[in-house]
Short mmCIF file of C-alpha atoms and ligand atoms in Angstrom, two decimals:
data_model
loop_
_atom_site.label_atom_id
_atom_site.label_comp_id
_atom_site.label_asym_id
_atom_site.label_seq_id
_atom_site.Cartn_x
_atom_site.Cartn_y
_atom_site.Cartn_z
CA UNK A 1 110.93 -49.01 -85.33
CA UNK A 2 111.37 -52.65 -84.19
CA UNK A 3 108.84 -55.45 -83.95
CA UNK A 4 109.41 -55.56 -80.19
CA UNK A 5 108.57 -51.87 -79.91
CA UNK A 6 105.44 -52.12 -82.00
CA UNK A 7 104.29 -55.54 -80.77
CA UNK A 8 103.07 -58.36 -82.96
CA UNK A 9 101.35 -57.21 -86.15
CA UNK A 10 97.52 -57.32 -86.00
CA UNK A 11 94.67 -56.80 -88.38
CA UNK A 12 94.71 -57.54 -92.08
CA UNK A 13 98.48 -56.78 -92.20
CA UNK A 14 99.18 -59.88 -90.10
CA UNK A 15 97.46 -62.08 -92.64
CA UNK A 16 99.55 -60.45 -95.37
CA UNK A 17 102.79 -61.31 -93.60
CA UNK A 18 101.69 -64.89 -93.11
CA UNK A 19 100.97 -65.12 -96.86
CA UNK A 20 104.39 -63.77 -97.69
CA UNK A 21 106.16 -66.38 -95.56
CA UNK A 22 109.33 -66.02 -93.54
CA UNK A 23 111.72 -66.26 -96.47
CA UNK A 24 111.82 -62.47 -97.11
CA UNK A 25 115.02 -60.62 -96.30
CA UNK A 26 115.37 -58.95 -92.93
CA UNK A 27 115.42 -55.46 -94.35
CA UNK A 28 112.51 -56.07 -96.54
CA UNK A 29 110.67 -57.48 -93.58
CA UNK A 30 111.40 -54.36 -91.60
CA UNK A 31 109.98 -52.17 -94.35
CA UNK A 32 106.93 -54.34 -94.62
CA UNK A 33 106.43 -54.27 -90.93
CA UNK A 34 106.42 -50.50 -91.01
CA UNK A 35 103.92 -50.43 -93.82
CA UNK A 36 101.77 -52.92 -92.00
CA UNK A 37 102.03 -50.94 -88.84
CA UNK A 38 100.96 -47.71 -90.63
CA UNK A 39 98.06 -49.54 -92.20
CA UNK A 40 97.10 -50.79 -88.78
CA UNK A 41 97.17 -47.27 -87.39
CA UNK A 42 95.10 -45.96 -90.26
CA UNK A 43 92.70 -48.80 -89.81
CA UNK A 44 92.21 -48.21 -86.12
CA UNK A 45 91.84 -44.47 -86.75
CA UNK A 46 89.19 -45.26 -89.31
CA UNK A 47 87.47 -47.50 -86.85
CA UNK A 48 87.51 -44.77 -84.21
CA UNK A 49 86.18 -42.21 -86.66
CA UNK A 50 83.44 -44.51 -87.64
CA UNK A 51 82.37 -45.09 -84.05
CA UNK A 52 82.56 -41.35 -83.43
CA UNK A 53 80.55 -40.64 -86.52
CA UNK A 54 77.95 -43.16 -85.56
CA UNK A 55 77.61 -41.63 -82.10
CA UNK A 56 77.30 -38.15 -83.62
CA UNK A 57 74.82 -39.41 -86.11
CA UNK A 58 72.74 -40.93 -83.35
CA UNK A 59 72.81 -37.64 -81.43
CA UNK A 60 71.87 -35.74 -84.57
CA UNK A 61 69.01 -38.08 -85.23
CA UNK A 62 67.84 -37.68 -81.67
CA UNK A 63 67.96 -33.89 -81.99
CA UNK A 64 66.15 -34.07 -85.29
CA UNK A 65 63.41 -36.30 -83.84
CA UNK A 66 63.12 -33.95 -80.90
CA UNK A 67 62.78 -30.86 -83.09
CA UNK A 68 60.36 -32.60 -85.43
CA UNK A 69 58.19 -33.78 -82.54
CA UNK A 70 58.19 -30.26 -81.03
CA UNK A 71 57.25 -28.69 -84.36
CA UNK A 72 54.54 -31.29 -84.89
CA UNK A 73 53.15 -30.70 -81.42
CA UNK A 74 52.89 -26.92 -81.94
CA UNK A 75 49.34 -25.77 -82.43
CA UNK A 76 50.64 -22.49 -83.85
CA UNK A 77 51.60 -22.52 -87.51
CA UNK A 78 55.31 -22.26 -88.32
CA UNK A 79 56.79 -21.39 -91.70
CA UNK A 80 60.53 -21.04 -92.34
CA UNK A 81 61.53 -19.01 -95.40
CA UNK A 82 64.76 -18.20 -97.20
CA UNK A 83 65.80 -14.74 -98.29
CA UNK A 84 64.43 -15.54 -101.74
CA UNK A 85 60.95 -15.69 -100.21
CA UNK A 86 60.63 -19.43 -100.72
CA UNK A 87 59.31 -21.80 -98.11
CA UNK A 88 61.99 -24.05 -96.57
CA UNK A 89 60.00 -25.75 -93.87
CA UNK A 90 56.48 -25.87 -92.44
CA UNK A 91 55.15 -27.67 -89.39
CA UNK A 92 52.17 -29.97 -89.13
CA UNK A 93 49.82 -27.17 -88.03
CA UNK A 94 50.29 -25.54 -91.46
CA UNK A 95 49.41 -28.83 -93.18
CA UNK A 96 46.39 -29.33 -90.91
CA UNK A 97 45.17 -25.82 -91.57
CA UNK A 98 45.67 -25.82 -95.35
CA UNK A 99 45.34 -29.47 -96.34
CA UNK A 100 48.69 -29.34 -98.22
CA UNK A 101 51.53 -31.72 -97.40
CA UNK A 102 54.91 -30.43 -96.38
CA UNK A 103 56.29 -31.65 -99.72
CA UNK A 104 53.65 -29.58 -101.57
CA UNK A 105 54.79 -26.43 -99.85
CA UNK A 106 58.55 -26.62 -99.49
CA UNK A 107 60.21 -24.72 -102.34
CA UNK A 108 57.07 -22.72 -103.13
CA UNK A 109 57.04 -18.93 -102.92
CA UNK A 110 55.56 -17.72 -99.62
CA UNK A 111 53.17 -15.51 -101.59
CA UNK A 112 51.63 -18.66 -103.06
CA UNK A 113 50.55 -19.72 -99.57
CA UNK A 114 50.01 -16.54 -97.61
CA UNK A 115 47.34 -13.93 -98.37
CA UNK A 116 48.03 -10.76 -96.45
CA UNK A 117 45.18 -8.66 -95.11
CA UNK A 118 44.99 -6.24 -92.21
CA UNK A 119 46.18 -2.65 -92.09
CA UNK A 120 49.54 -3.08 -93.85
CA UNK A 121 49.28 -5.65 -96.64
CA UNK A 122 52.69 -6.43 -98.13
CA UNK A 123 54.55 -5.82 -94.87
CA UNK A 124 55.15 -9.51 -94.32
CA UNK A 125 56.45 -10.15 -97.85
CA UNK A 126 58.81 -7.18 -97.53
CA UNK A 127 60.09 -8.41 -94.18
CA UNK A 128 60.76 -11.92 -95.50
CA UNK A 129 63.00 -10.53 -98.27
CA UNK A 130 64.82 -8.14 -95.94
CA UNK A 131 64.54 -9.42 -92.37
CA UNK A 132 65.15 -6.63 -89.86
CA UNK A 133 66.47 -6.82 -86.33
CA UNK A 134 63.02 -6.12 -84.91
CA UNK A 135 60.24 -8.63 -85.06
CA UNK A 136 57.19 -7.95 -87.18
CA UNK A 137 54.16 -8.39 -84.95
CA UNK A 138 50.51 -9.14 -85.50
CA UNK A 139 50.17 -9.43 -89.28
CA UNK A 140 46.63 -10.44 -90.13
CA UNK A 141 46.98 -13.13 -92.81
CA UNK A 142 45.06 -16.08 -94.22
CA UNK A 143 46.57 -19.21 -95.76
CA UNK A 144 45.42 -20.63 -99.08
CA UNK A 145 43.95 -24.08 -98.70
CA UNK A 146 44.23 -27.09 -100.92
CA UNK A 147 40.58 -26.88 -101.96
CA UNK A 148 41.14 -23.39 -103.41
CA UNK A 149 39.78 -21.41 -100.48
CA UNK A 150 41.47 -19.53 -97.66
CA UNK A 151 41.82 -20.40 -93.98
CA UNK A 152 40.51 -18.42 -91.01
CA UNK A 153 42.55 -15.42 -89.95
CA UNK A 154 46.01 -16.12 -88.60
CA UNK A 155 47.77 -13.64 -86.36
CA UNK A 156 51.34 -13.89 -87.68
CA UNK A 157 54.62 -12.77 -86.07
CA UNK A 158 57.79 -12.81 -88.11
CA UNK A 159 61.44 -12.71 -87.03
CA UNK A 160 64.80 -12.99 -88.76
CA UNK A 161 66.73 -16.27 -88.85
CA UNK A 162 70.52 -15.81 -88.72
CA UNK A 163 73.55 -17.91 -89.55
CA UNK A 164 76.42 -18.59 -87.12
CA UNK A 165 77.95 -15.21 -87.95
CA UNK A 166 74.71 -13.42 -87.20
CA UNK A 167 73.89 -12.57 -90.81
CA UNK A 168 70.25 -12.88 -91.83
CA UNK A 169 69.65 -16.11 -93.61
CA UNK A 170 65.91 -16.09 -93.82
CA UNK A 171 62.89 -15.66 -91.58
CA UNK A 172 60.62 -17.61 -89.29
CA UNK A 173 56.88 -16.96 -89.29
CA UNK A 174 54.82 -18.10 -86.35
CA UNK A 175 51.09 -17.54 -86.31
CA UNK A 176 48.03 -18.37 -84.31
CA UNK A 177 44.72 -19.05 -86.05
CA UNK A 178 42.39 -16.54 -84.44
CA UNK A 179 39.18 -17.19 -86.33
CA UNK A 180 37.88 -19.46 -83.63
CA UNK A 181 39.03 -17.06 -80.96
CA UNK A 182 37.25 -14.22 -82.74
CA UNK A 183 34.08 -16.25 -83.06
CA UNK A 184 34.23 -17.16 -79.40
CA UNK A 185 34.87 -13.52 -78.58
CA UNK A 186 31.93 -12.37 -80.69
CA UNK A 187 29.69 -14.90 -78.96
CA UNK A 188 30.96 -13.75 -75.58
CA UNK A 189 30.33 -10.16 -76.51
CA UNK A 190 26.79 -10.93 -77.64
CA UNK A 191 26.16 -12.81 -74.40
CA UNK A 192 27.59 -9.92 -72.44
CA UNK A 193 25.43 -7.41 -74.28
CA UNK A 194 22.26 -9.37 -73.65
CA UNK A 195 23.25 -9.81 -70.01
CA UNK A 196 23.81 -6.09 -69.73
CA UNK A 197 20.42 -5.46 -71.25
CA UNK A 198 18.80 -7.90 -68.85
CA UNK A 199 20.57 -6.19 -65.98
CA UNK A 200 19.40 -2.77 -67.13
CA UNK A 201 15.88 -4.09 -67.33
CA UNK A 202 16.13 -5.46 -63.82
CA UNK A 203 17.59 -2.21 -62.50
CA UNK A 204 14.72 -0.41 -64.16
CA UNK A 205 12.32 -2.91 -62.63
CA UNK A 206 13.74 -2.32 -59.16
CA UNK A 207 13.51 1.43 -59.66
CA UNK A 208 9.92 1.07 -60.80
CA UNK A 209 9.25 -1.07 -57.75
CA UNK A 210 10.60 1.59 -55.45
CA UNK A 211 8.64 4.24 -57.34
CA UNK A 212 5.62 1.97 -56.99
CA UNK A 213 6.08 1.82 -53.22
CA UNK A 214 6.41 5.58 -53.17
CA UNK A 215 3.21 6.03 -55.18
CA UNK A 216 1.37 3.57 -52.92
CA UNK A 217 2.54 5.53 -49.88
CA UNK A 218 1.56 8.84 -51.43
CA UNK A 219 -1.84 7.47 -52.43
CA UNK A 220 -2.43 6.28 -48.91
CA UNK A 221 -1.33 9.60 -47.49
CA UNK A 222 -3.55 11.57 -49.88
CA UNK A 223 -6.52 9.32 -49.29
CA UNK A 224 -7.19 10.58 -45.78
CA UNK A 225 -7.30 14.38 -46.32
CA UNK A 226 -9.05 13.99 -49.64
CA UNK A 227 -11.73 11.77 -48.11
CA UNK A 228 -12.52 14.27 -45.41
CA UNK A 229 -12.47 17.20 -47.85
CA UNK A 230 -14.89 15.16 -49.90
CA UNK A 231 -17.13 14.37 -46.90
CA UNK A 232 -17.14 17.97 -45.72
CA UNK A 233 -18.08 19.27 -49.15
CA UNK A 234 -20.99 16.79 -49.30
CA UNK A 235 -22.27 18.03 -45.93
CA UNK A 236 -21.81 21.63 -47.05
CA UNK A 237 -23.83 20.89 -50.17
CA UNK A 238 -26.71 19.57 -48.06
CA UNK A 239 -26.43 22.56 -45.70
CA UNK A 240 -26.56 24.79 -48.73
CA UNK A 241 -29.81 23.21 -49.92
CA UNK A 242 -31.36 23.65 -46.49
CA UNK A 243 -30.24 27.27 -46.26
CA UNK A 244 -31.63 27.91 -49.72
CA UNK A 245 -35.06 26.58 -48.69
CA UNK A 246 -34.98 28.75 -45.58
CA UNK A 247 -33.73 31.89 -47.37
CA UNK A 248 -36.43 31.46 -50.05
CA UNK A 249 -39.10 31.32 -47.31
CA UNK A 250 -37.64 34.52 -45.79
CA UNK A 251 -37.65 36.27 -49.14
CA UNK A 252 -41.23 35.16 -49.90
CA UNK A 253 -42.15 36.92 -46.64
CA UNK A 254 -43.72 33.78 -45.20
CA UNK A 255 -45.58 34.23 -41.89
CA UNK A 256 -43.29 34.26 -38.84
CA UNK A 257 -44.67 30.98 -37.41
CA UNK A 258 -43.95 29.20 -40.73
CA UNK A 259 -40.41 30.62 -40.76
CA UNK A 260 -39.83 29.49 -37.16
CA UNK A 261 -41.02 25.98 -37.99
CA UNK A 262 -38.79 25.82 -41.04
CA UNK A 263 -35.85 27.11 -38.99
CA UNK A 264 -36.31 24.32 -36.46
CA UNK A 265 -36.99 21.64 -39.08
CA UNK A 266 -33.94 22.52 -41.15
CA UNK A 267 -31.75 22.90 -38.01
CA UNK A 268 -30.58 26.23 -39.41
CA UNK A 269 -28.89 27.33 -36.17
CA UNK A 270 -26.96 24.09 -35.73
CA UNK A 271 -26.02 24.20 -39.37
CA UNK A 272 -24.67 27.74 -39.12
CA UNK A 273 -22.63 26.77 -36.05
CA UNK A 274 -21.18 23.78 -37.88
CA UNK A 275 -20.14 25.62 -41.04
CA UNK A 276 -16.92 27.24 -39.70
CA UNK A 277 -15.63 23.83 -38.53
CA UNK A 278 -16.45 22.26 -41.84
CA UNK A 279 -14.66 25.01 -43.73
CA UNK A 280 -11.64 24.87 -41.41
CA UNK A 281 -11.44 21.09 -41.79
CA UNK A 282 -11.70 21.34 -45.53
CA UNK A 283 -9.03 23.98 -45.64
CA UNK A 284 -6.77 21.84 -43.48
CA UNK A 285 -7.33 18.87 -45.77
CA UNK A 286 -6.50 20.96 -48.79
CA UNK A 287 -3.37 22.23 -47.03
CA UNK A 288 -2.27 18.68 -46.26
CA UNK A 289 -2.77 17.65 -49.86
CA UNK A 290 -0.76 20.61 -51.03
CA UNK A 291 1.99 19.75 -48.47
CA UNK A 292 2.23 16.24 -49.84
CA UNK A 293 2.39 17.51 -53.38
CA UNK A 294 5.04 20.03 -52.35
CA UNK A 295 7.22 17.41 -50.68
CA UNK A 296 6.83 15.22 -53.76
CA UNK A 297 7.98 18.12 -55.90
CA UNK A 298 10.93 18.70 -53.59
CA UNK A 299 12.06 15.14 -54.24
CA UNK A 300 12.41 16.22 -57.84
CA UNK A 301 12.73 12.91 -59.60
CA UNK A 302 14.66 14.41 -62.46
CA UNK A 303 17.72 12.20 -62.33
CA UNK A 304 20.32 14.29 -64.02
CA UNK A 305 19.29 17.73 -62.86
CA UNK A 306 21.83 19.84 -61.04
CA UNK A 307 22.49 18.88 -57.41
CA UNK A 308 20.46 20.80 -54.85
CA UNK A 309 20.68 21.21 -51.12
CA UNK A 310 17.96 19.39 -49.21
CA UNK A 311 17.09 18.41 -45.68
CA UNK A 312 18.01 14.75 -45.21
CA UNK A 313 15.71 14.52 -42.17
CA UNK A 314 12.75 15.70 -44.22
CA UNK A 315 13.46 13.37 -47.13
CA UNK A 316 14.00 10.45 -44.74
CA UNK A 317 10.76 11.22 -42.90
CA UNK A 318 8.62 11.19 -46.03
CA UNK A 319 10.39 8.07 -47.27
CA UNK A 320 9.82 6.23 -43.98
CA UNK A 321 6.22 7.33 -43.67
CA UNK A 322 5.18 6.59 -47.20
CA UNK A 323 6.94 3.23 -47.31
CA UNK A 324 5.45 2.10 -44.03
CA UNK A 325 1.97 3.28 -45.13
CA UNK A 326 2.17 0.72 -47.93
CA UNK A 327 2.11 -2.27 -45.54
CA UNK A 328 -0.91 -3.74 -43.87
CA UNK A 329 0.42 -3.98 -40.32
CA UNK A 330 3.07 -1.27 -39.98
CA UNK A 331 5.54 -1.93 -37.15
CA UNK A 332 6.45 0.50 -34.42
CA UNK A 333 8.31 3.33 -36.18
CA UNK A 334 10.68 5.58 -34.28
CA UNK A 335 12.27 8.57 -35.87
CA UNK A 336 14.98 10.56 -34.19
CA UNK A 337 16.24 13.12 -36.65
CA UNK A 338 17.95 16.32 -35.54
CA UNK A 339 17.74 19.69 -37.25
CA UNK A 340 20.42 20.80 -39.64
CA UNK A 341 20.88 17.57 -41.61
CA UNK A 342 21.48 19.51 -44.79
CA UNK A 343 22.91 17.49 -47.64
CA UNK A 344 23.61 18.21 -51.27
CA UNK A 345 22.66 16.11 -54.26
CA UNK A 346 19.51 14.54 -55.60
CA UNK A 347 16.79 14.31 -52.98
CA UNK A 348 14.81 11.87 -55.13
CA UNK A 349 17.70 9.41 -55.19
CA UNK A 350 18.32 9.67 -51.45
CA UNK A 351 14.60 9.15 -50.98
CA UNK A 352 14.99 5.96 -52.98
CA UNK A 353 17.86 4.80 -50.73
CA UNK A 354 15.84 5.33 -47.56
CA UNK A 355 12.80 3.68 -49.16
CA UNK A 356 14.94 0.62 -50.01
CA UNK A 357 16.38 0.42 -46.49
CA UNK A 358 12.98 0.77 -44.86
CA UNK A 359 11.40 -1.72 -47.27
CA UNK A 360 14.17 -4.24 -46.45
CA UNK A 361 13.61 -3.62 -42.73
CA UNK A 362 9.88 -4.20 -43.23
CA UNK A 363 10.66 -7.40 -45.18
CA UNK A 364 13.02 -8.52 -42.39
CA UNK A 365 10.29 -7.98 -39.77
CA UNK A 366 7.75 -9.66 -42.04
CA UNK A 367 4.79 -8.59 -39.96
CA UNK A 368 6.48 -9.95 -36.81
CA UNK A 369 4.44 -8.66 -33.85
CA UNK A 370 6.30 -6.16 -31.69
CA UNK A 371 8.71 -5.41 -34.54
CA UNK A 372 10.35 -2.02 -34.50
CA UNK A 373 12.17 0.17 -36.98
CA UNK A 374 14.35 2.97 -35.68
CA UNK A 375 15.58 5.70 -37.99
CA UNK A 376 18.09 7.97 -36.34
CA UNK A 377 20.28 10.76 -37.60
CA UNK A 378 23.43 12.43 -36.36
CA UNK A 379 25.44 15.39 -37.53
CA UNK A 380 29.08 14.52 -37.02
CA UNK A 381 31.39 17.34 -38.09
CA UNK A 382 31.10 17.55 -41.83
CA UNK A 383 29.33 14.18 -42.14
CA UNK A 384 25.66 13.33 -41.83
CA UNK A 385 24.79 9.88 -40.61
CA UNK A 386 21.45 8.18 -41.03
CA UNK A 387 20.97 4.75 -39.46
CA UNK A 388 18.04 2.44 -40.17
CA UNK A 389 17.78 -0.32 -37.61
CA UNK A 390 15.22 -3.07 -37.40
CA UNK A 391 14.58 -5.77 -34.80
CA UNK A 392 14.48 -8.58 -37.37
CA UNK A 393 16.88 -11.54 -37.61
CA UNK A 394 19.81 -9.41 -38.88
CA UNK A 395 22.10 -10.24 -41.80
CA UNK A 396 23.91 -13.62 -41.74
CA UNK A 397 27.63 -13.14 -40.95
CA UNK A 398 28.81 -14.49 -44.31
CA UNK A 399 26.37 -12.24 -46.15
CA UNK A 400 27.60 -9.02 -44.57
CA UNK A 401 29.94 -8.38 -47.52
CA UNK A 402 27.69 -9.69 -50.27
CA UNK A 403 24.40 -7.92 -49.54
CA UNK A 404 25.56 -4.99 -51.68
CA UNK A 405 26.37 -7.21 -54.68
CA UNK A 406 24.02 -6.90 -57.62
CA UNK A 407 21.46 -9.71 -57.71
CA UNK A 408 22.26 -10.92 -54.22
CA UNK A 409 18.98 -11.80 -52.59
CA UNK A 410 17.76 -14.32 -50.04
CA UNK A 411 14.16 -13.64 -50.92
CA UNK A 412 12.07 -16.05 -52.96
CA UNK A 413 11.99 -15.63 -56.75
CA UNK A 414 9.60 -12.87 -57.67
CA UNK A 415 9.94 -11.13 -54.30
CA UNK A 416 13.49 -9.89 -54.41
CA UNK A 417 15.64 -8.69 -57.28
CA UNK A 418 18.75 -8.26 -55.15
CA UNK A 419 19.26 -4.83 -56.67
CA UNK A 420 17.90 -2.51 -53.98
CA UNK A 421 21.07 -2.37 -51.89
CA UNK A 422 23.31 -2.33 -54.94
CA UNK A 423 21.47 0.69 -56.37
CA UNK A 424 21.47 2.33 -52.94
CA UNK A 425 25.20 1.72 -52.56
CA UNK A 426 25.86 3.29 -55.98
CA UNK A 427 23.69 6.31 -55.14
CA UNK A 428 25.55 6.78 -51.84
CA UNK A 429 28.88 6.59 -53.69
CA UNK A 430 27.68 9.09 -56.32
CA UNK A 431 26.97 11.48 -53.45
CA UNK A 432 30.49 11.00 -51.99
CA UNK A 433 28.88 9.04 -49.22
CA UNK A 434 28.92 5.46 -47.97
CA UNK A 435 26.44 2.75 -47.15
CA UNK A 436 27.42 0.12 -44.60
CA UNK A 437 25.81 -2.66 -42.66
CA UNK A 438 26.38 -4.31 -39.31
CA UNK A 439 24.29 -6.36 -36.93
CA UNK A 440 23.12 -4.67 -33.76
CA UNK A 441 24.30 -6.37 -30.53
CA UNK A 442 20.68 -6.25 -29.44
CA UNK A 443 19.51 -8.02 -32.63
CA UNK A 444 18.54 -6.89 -36.09
CA UNK A 445 20.44 -5.20 -38.87
CA UNK A 446 21.67 -1.61 -38.94
CA UNK A 447 22.24 0.04 -42.31
CA UNK A 448 24.13 3.32 -42.06
CA UNK A 449 24.14 5.93 -44.78
CA UNK A 450 26.69 8.72 -44.47
CA UNK A 451 26.68 11.81 -46.67
CA UNK A 452 28.82 14.92 -46.68
CA UNK A 453 27.19 17.83 -44.94
CA UNK A 454 26.36 20.72 -47.27
N1 ADP B 1 17.30 -5.25 -42.80
C1 ADP B 1 17.75 -6.42 -43.26
N2 ADP B 1 17.79 -7.51 -42.43
C2 ADP B 1 18.25 -8.71 -42.90
N3 ADP B 1 18.69 -8.93 -44.15
C3 ADP B 1 18.70 -7.90 -45.01
C4 ADP B 1 18.22 -6.59 -44.61
N4 ADP B 1 18.32 -5.78 -45.67
C5 ADP B 1 18.84 -6.51 -46.68
N5 ADP B 1 19.06 -7.79 -46.30
C6 ADP B 1 19.59 -8.87 -47.11
O1 ADP B 1 20.20 -8.32 -48.27
C7 ADP B 1 19.64 -8.90 -49.44
C8 ADP B 1 19.70 -7.91 -50.58
O2 ADP B 1 18.84 -6.82 -50.37
P1 ADP B 1 18.39 -5.96 -51.60
O3 ADP B 1 19.61 -5.58 -52.38
O4 ADP B 1 17.53 -4.86 -51.14
O5 ADP B 1 17.60 -6.97 -52.52
P2 ADP B 1 16.16 -7.65 -52.25
O6 ADP B 1 15.47 -6.83 -51.21
O7 ADP B 1 15.51 -7.56 -53.58
O8 ADP B 1 16.45 -9.05 -51.82
C9 ADP B 1 18.26 -9.32 -49.02
O9 ADP B 1 17.75 -10.35 -49.83
C10 ADP B 1 18.50 -9.79 -47.59
O10 ADP B 1 19.03 -11.09 -47.56
MG1 MG B 2 15.40 -4.71 -51.16
#
C-alpha cells in the first residue's frame, strides 16, 4: 500500500511520523505508514462505534423514560416477579398503596407483600412459581402496608413473562384496588334499595288512592238506597204505632162512633194504601244495596287469585259511575258498551285501570263546564277495545311517550303521584293487553285499553 493510495497520514499517527523525522529508511517508513494507517482505521472505527453507542444509549434512555413514565402513570398496581417468587419491579401505584419504596420491595419474596384471600388462596403464589400459558384472573388479594396493616382489596390478574425464546422467565401481576369501588357499590346499592322502598310505598299510596276513590264512589252509591230504606222504615214504624192504637180500640170493643173517629184521626185508610208502596220501595232499596255489594264482590280484590272471566262492560260501568260519583260537579258521561265484552283476568285490577283513566279525564276537565267523558267499547275479532275520551286539553305532544313512565306527572305536588298510568300500563301488559294514548282530532285525550277476548 503506497502513501499516494492511502493519502496523507492523519490522526495521532501523523504526529508520530513528524516526531520520528524524515531520516528513517524508505522501507521502514513504508512499514510505519502501514502501522499508522491501521491505527487510523482502528481509531475511526472506534469513533464510529462510540457515536453509534451513544445514539443507541440515547434511544435506550428514551425508551426507559417512556416505560418508567407509563408505569408511574398507571393507577393499577404492577408487580414483576421472577420464577423464584421474588419481586423484580413494582410501579408507583404499589408504593402509593403500601407506603414502601421501590427499593424496599425489589428482591423481597412476593409472599412478604401479598396476602391472598378469596376463594382460592395460594393460587397466585403457585402461578408465580410455575407461570402457565393462561392468565390467572381475578385473585382477591391485599397488600401489606408499611405501617403493618393491609391495603384494601386488590383484584389481581397474573400472566407469564417470557424471554426471547418464549420460555417463561417470570410473571407480571396487574391489579386494581377495588375497595373504593366496593364501597361505592355498597352505597349505590343502599341508595337503590331505599329508592325501591320509596317507590313501593308510592305505588301502594297510589293503589290506596284508587281504592279510596272506589270506596267514596261506593259510599255515595249506597247512600241513596240506604237513606230511602231508612226513611221508609221510619214511616212504617209510625204507621205501626197508629195501627196499634186503632187495633187496640177495635179489640176493646169501643163504640162504633169512637172507632170511626179514631179511624179518621189516624188516617188508617190512607196508611193502609201507602204500606204496599213503602214495602216495595224498601225492597227495591235493599235490592240495590245487595246489587252494589254483589258487583263489589265480583271485582274480587284478591290480587293473586286465579284469573276469572268477567264482563269488561260491567266492570267499566261500575268504575266510571263510582269514580264520577266522587266529584262534586260530574261532567256529562256517555257510555257506549256493547254486549259480549268478555275478558279474562282480574276484574279488580281492570277496575283500577278504568278508575285511573276516568280520574285522569276528570282531572283534565277540572270541573270545566260542558266537559264530557265518553267511554266506548268495541269487540274486534279476538280483541276487546275500551276507549276513554275526554274533552279536556289533551296530552302535550312531547308527553305522549312519557305519560306512562313512573312518576311522570304534570300535577302539582300532593295531587299527582305520576303512578296511575304506569300501574295501569303494567296491569294491561299482565293481561296480555295494551294501553295507548293519542289526542282526538276534535280535542281531548283518548286512552285505549285493549284486552284479549275470552
Ligand atoms: N286525560 C288526560 N288528559 C291530559 N293529560 C293526561 C290525561 N291523563 C293523563 N295525563 C297526563 O299524564 C300524567 C300522568 O298521569 P298518571 O300516571 O295518572 O299520574 P297522575 O294522575 O298522578 O299525574 C298526568 O300528570 C297528566 O299530565
Ligand atoms: Mg292519575
